[in-house]
Amino acid sequence: MLTYTFEKGGGVPLYEQLYRRIRDDITAGRISCGSKLPSKRALSEHLGISKVTVEAAYSQLIAEGYIYSVEKKGYYAEKVSLAPFAEPETEKAPSLRGFAADIKSNGVSLEHFPFSVWSKLMREVTLNYSRELMASVPFNGALCLREAICAYLAENRGMRVVPSQVIVGAGTEYLYGLIIQLLGFDKRFALENPSYSRISEVYKAHGVDCIYVDMDGGGVKTRALEKSCAQVIHISPAHHFPTGTVTSPKRRSEILEWANGAADRYIIEDEYDSEFRFTGKPLPPMQIADVNNKVIYINTFSKTIAPSIRISYMILPPPLAKMFEERLGFYSCTVAAFEQYTLAKFISDGYFERHIRRMKRYYKLLRDDIIADIKASPIAEKSEILEPDSGLHFLLKLKTQKSDAELSRACADKGIRIAFLSEYYAGKGGEEHLALINYSGIGREDFQKALSCLEEQV
Amino acid sequence: MLTYTFEKGGGVPLYEQLYRRIRDDITAGRISCGSKLPSKRALSEHLGISKVTVEAAYSQLIAEGYIYSVEKKGYYAEKVSLAPFAEPETEKAPSLRGFAADIKSNGVSLEHFPFSVWSKLMREVTLNYSRELMASVPFNGALCLREAICAYLAENRGMRVVPSQVIVGAGTEYLYGLIIQLLGFDKRFALENPSYSRISEVYKAHGVDCIYVDMDGGGVKTRALEKSCAQVIHISPAHHFPTGTVTSPKRRSEILEWANGAADRYIIEDEYDSEFRFTGKPLPPMQIADVNNKVIYINTFSKTIAPSIRISYMILPPPLAKMFEERLGFYSCTVAAFEQYTLAKFISDGYFERHIRRMKRYYKLLRDDIIADIKASPIAEKSEILEPDSGLHFLLKLKTQKSDAELSRACADKGIRIAFLSEYYAGKGGEEHLALINYSGIGREDFQKALSCLEEQV
């Protein structure tokens, strides 16, 4: 029978520990697909824990699709093993090229995706939507998905938006391109400095004028924004990458006021990981405070579900939504109908919220572990953890004489991919020695490899 | 037992007639999902036809996924019924807004898609590719799909291209945008006049200089192209929409020669429906004759499979493929991994070719029926069919005093959507009274409605 020992006083409830152990055994294939689990009573007696605890763990496993129950028979493990790729795949995505550990890529933990639930929904969609799957969806996305997004945003972010404001598209990069086409190639776009390089690459590839505005601890500097003569500012106020800065309420009003200063000024509010804030109540999106139709809100399912699910969306203020339909409504929606219907069901049936809750718990535990590992390592004396309460990454300030370039080269030689804040600055870089700890796509073991490598270098 | 009568001497083989009748009964739900079909011998005796004929029809139905056989038991109908949409869908795609018959939209016949095969492949992908489905694919698409596309093009179009030349993207419109980003916003793009309005809309939305070059019966006029000072020409040499013109071999060499005249000149060869040519051997793509890396070849699965499957691809000449990776390789591929793996299997396992063959046969029969209907109708005396051997549309020249605008308005009032060639010209229109007969998305019955409406007007 399944035999586990539990940590006491570790802050993790017993049922949660049991749930995690069984889940890990299933995903690792140690409990094989279709095999029967012990009855709740048998397991509680065997492990010396209460039946209620086993019940809670089993319920969680059922809800997340790891096990299923057969009436009057018992509980069985679902098929969630990660089968090896059947086809020869000689080319690899850059992030996989030969690195033993990669804490530069801000990936997504794939093992915890409720794959069996997703497959079940795919099967349902296949059976019930055959005609819709073949027909085109409207330019802005399938209505059922746009409705599900509106309901989700109302419930979770307090946003009151209607489906006609939603534009569904194949990834945020594609949506940035649509925004440029909507607002005009003659506009000057301002980006936060530092910022995620992918954003500026899209603007540059479109040949538009694109400049940087420096940030301080409160967000993008409003005085510099005024001076920049930009019409559009692209920001991530909820949780900035890579600094982790949360734009302050005061700064938010200033930026809104800046936008209100001219008819052609707009704010792109890019909320790429607002779902994963671990402490305190997140600030409401700027979209809510916007009464002058100035904020274009963008979010994506690539971070919350999986990067291969290419579905992002933006919420346009009503006048821009109207303009979009007139000028760009000729475009076909870039997301396949099948994925749209599956995602709509995933959201409407409550799986998405449950998934977010579960991932949030998982990421929080992982982050706690990783921070504990740093504190227990010899690097603790030579470093300082910054912004530890932010989202899916934090900064580690290293006390060293070496340059960031030297450090990342030395780590790369040992198979460890690591990035520093200074790489994300336009022009002359910002402060050195701030290592970016992107832990969302990495396991604890790989992180420990990265940590010991870093420790050798500083 | 199934009882059918057959037409003799109609040019349609008996097995084909039987196959179509059973298929239609399955898709219409008259033969319900899972129900057993008569044995081959029983049906041949019942209908008074040979067992070989029934065998041929059953084989066809199995190959296309309408029925399946269970060893020693017999044949059963697959689940292919078109269930009604389960969710309230208040908004509709423009082409569905209230028209009784729409021969303007160049849609795709959805009833004949091998949905059960596609679902089977989706299930297989779900089971065997769980890890890949969650990971991102390379910027240019999943390798297995790019390989399948290369093999298909080699086999069917005689093209010798390698996977690194392929860029997979969510629809041709998206690919046009990538081409603009690749070649530069400072380039002048030339389009055929007339042309499909969606193409010019994409160029205009990107703010690039975009001009028109007139066509004659051989294709785009080379002298006018020279004079236009364009760097890039976007053409559909295999089968031009809306005129149906096939660019002549002589004109093709002239256009290639034009491109060779300057380093920054390129040809976009847009083959949107080359699969559906009904008479004669199609000309090889210009891509094959291109020895100077001047041709960007584009094709799509929206027309051959379904518009909701948002997968298109382009083949770049090697130097442009290299430039693409350097400048635009940061982009994530816009097609979901799941759709890419499913389509790769659909092609590699031979279903795609079979589907094309089947659709070609279906469209040919439909076109023959429609042309017969025109010839049998009173409109025959007041019209002339032009280019009847071209692809999925042809032109009907009407003898009438009314203007095209009057005619389409009068038809629209009666719920019939129809387009005229003159609408597709930039500036002052071309010849009037050429009605466009797009039959690929319409049934014969609906076409007859459109025809009698048109007949009342001329």
CSV table of N, CA and C in Angstrom, one decimal, chain A residues 84-94 96, chain B residues 129 132 135-147 163 340-341 344:
chain,number,residue,atom,x,y,z
A,84,PRO,N,6.7,10.0,-23.8
A,84,PRO,CA,7.8,10.6,-24.7
A,84,PRO,C,7.3,10.9,-26.1
A,85,PHE,N,7.9,11.8,-26.7
A,85,PHE,CA,7.4,12.3,-28.0
A,85,PHE,C,7.7,11.2,-29.0
A,86,ALA,N,6.6,10.9,-29.8
A,86,ALA,CA,6.7,9.7,-30.7
A,86,ALA,C,7.5,10.0,-32.0
A,87,GLU,N,7.5,11.2,-32.4
A,87,GLU,CA,8.2,11.6,-33.7
A,87,GLU,C,9.6,12.1,-33.5
A,88,PRO,N,10.4,11.9,-34.5
A,88,PRO,CA,11.8,12.4,-34.3
A,88,PRO,C,11.7,13.9,-34.3
A,89,GLU,N,12.3,14.6,-33.3
A,89,GLU,CA,12.2,16.0,-33.2
A,89,GLU,C,13.7,16.5,-33.0
A,90,THR,N,14.3,16.9,-34.2
A,90,THR,CA,15.7,17.2,-34.1
A,90,THR,C,15.9,18.6,-33.8
A,91,GLU,N,15.0,19.5,-34.2
A,91,GLU,CA,15.1,20.9,-33.8
A,91,GLU,C,14.5,21.1,-32.4
A,92,LYS,N,15.0,22.0,-31.6
A,92,LYS,CA,14.4,22.2,-30.3
A,92,LYS,C,14.2,23.7,-30.1
A,93,ALA,N,13.2,24.0,-29.3
A,93,ALA,CA,13.0,25.4,-28.9
A,93,ALA,C,14.3,25.9,-28.2
A,94,PRO,N,14.7,27.2,-28.5
A,94,PRO,CA,16.0,27.6,-27.9
A,94,PRO,C,16.2,27.3,-26.5
A,96,LEU,N,15.5,25.0,-24.7
A,96,LEU,CA,15.8,23.6,-24.4
A,96,LEU,C,17.2,23.2,-24.8
B,129,TYR,N,0.7,12.8,-27.1
B,129,TYR,CA,1.6,14.0,-27.2
B,129,TYR,C,1.4,14.9,-26.0
B,132,GLU,N,4.2,17.4,-25.3
B,132,GLU,CA,4.4,18.3,-26.4
B,132,GLU,C,3.2,19.3,-26.5
B,135,ALA,N,4.1,22.2,-24.2
B,135,ALA,CA,5.4,22.9,-24.5
B,135,ALA,C,5.2,23.8,-25.7
B,136,SER,N,6.0,24.9,-25.9
B,136,SER,CA,5.8,25.7,-27.1
B,136,SER,C,6.5,25.0,-28.2
B,137,VAL,N,6.0,25.3,-29.4
B,137,VAL,CA,6.7,24.8,-30.6
B,137,VAL,C,7.6,25.9,-31.1
B,138,PRO,N,8.5,25.6,-32.0
B,138,PRO,CA,9.4,26.6,-32.6
B,138,PRO,C,8.7,27.7,-33.3
B,139,PHE,N,9.4,28.8,-33.5
B,139,PHE,CA,8.7,30.0,-34.1
B,139,PHE,C,8.1,29.7,-35.4
B,140,ASN,N,8.7,28.7,-36.2
B,140,ASN,CA,8.2,28.5,-37.5
B,140,ASN,C,7.2,27.3,-37.6
B,141,GLY,N,6.9,26.7,-36.5
B,141,GLY,CA,5.9,25.6,-36.4
B,141,GLY,C,6.5,24.3,-36.0
B,142,ALA,N,5.7,23.4,-35.6
B,142,ALA,CA,6.2,22.1,-35.2
B,142,ALA,C,6.9,21.4,-36.3
B,143,LEU,N,8.0,20.8,-36.0
B,143,LEU,CA,8.8,20.1,-37.1
B,143,LEU,C,8.0,19.1,-37.8
B,144,CYS,N,7.3,18.3,-37.1
B,144,CYS,CA,6.5,17.2,-37.8
B,144,CYS,C,5.6,17.8,-38.8
B,145,LEU,N,5.0,18.9,-38.5
B,145,LEU,CA,4.0,19.5,-39.5
B,145,LEU,C,4.8,20.1,-40.7
B,146,ARG,N,5.9,20.7,-40.4
B,146,ARG,CA,6.7,21.3,-41.5
B,146,ARG,C,7.2,20.2,-42.4
B,147,GLU,N,7.6,19.1,-41.8
B,147,GLU,CA,8.1,17.9,-42.6
B,147,GLU,C,6.9,17.4,-43.5
B,163,PRO,N,12.1,21.7,-44.3
B,163,PRO,CA,11.4,22.2,-43.2
B,163,PRO,C,11.8,23.6,-42.7
B,340,GLN,N,-1.5,21.7,-34.7
B,340,GLN,CA,-0.3,21.4,-35.6
B,340,GLN,C,-0.1,19.9,-35.6
B,341,TYR,N,-0.1,19.2,-34.4
B,341,TYR,CA,0.2,17.8,-34.4
B,341,TYR,C,-0.9,17.0,-35.1
B,344,ALA,N,-0.5,17.5,-38.8
B,344,ALA,CA,0.6,16.7,-39.3
B,344,ALA,C,0.3,15.2,-39.5
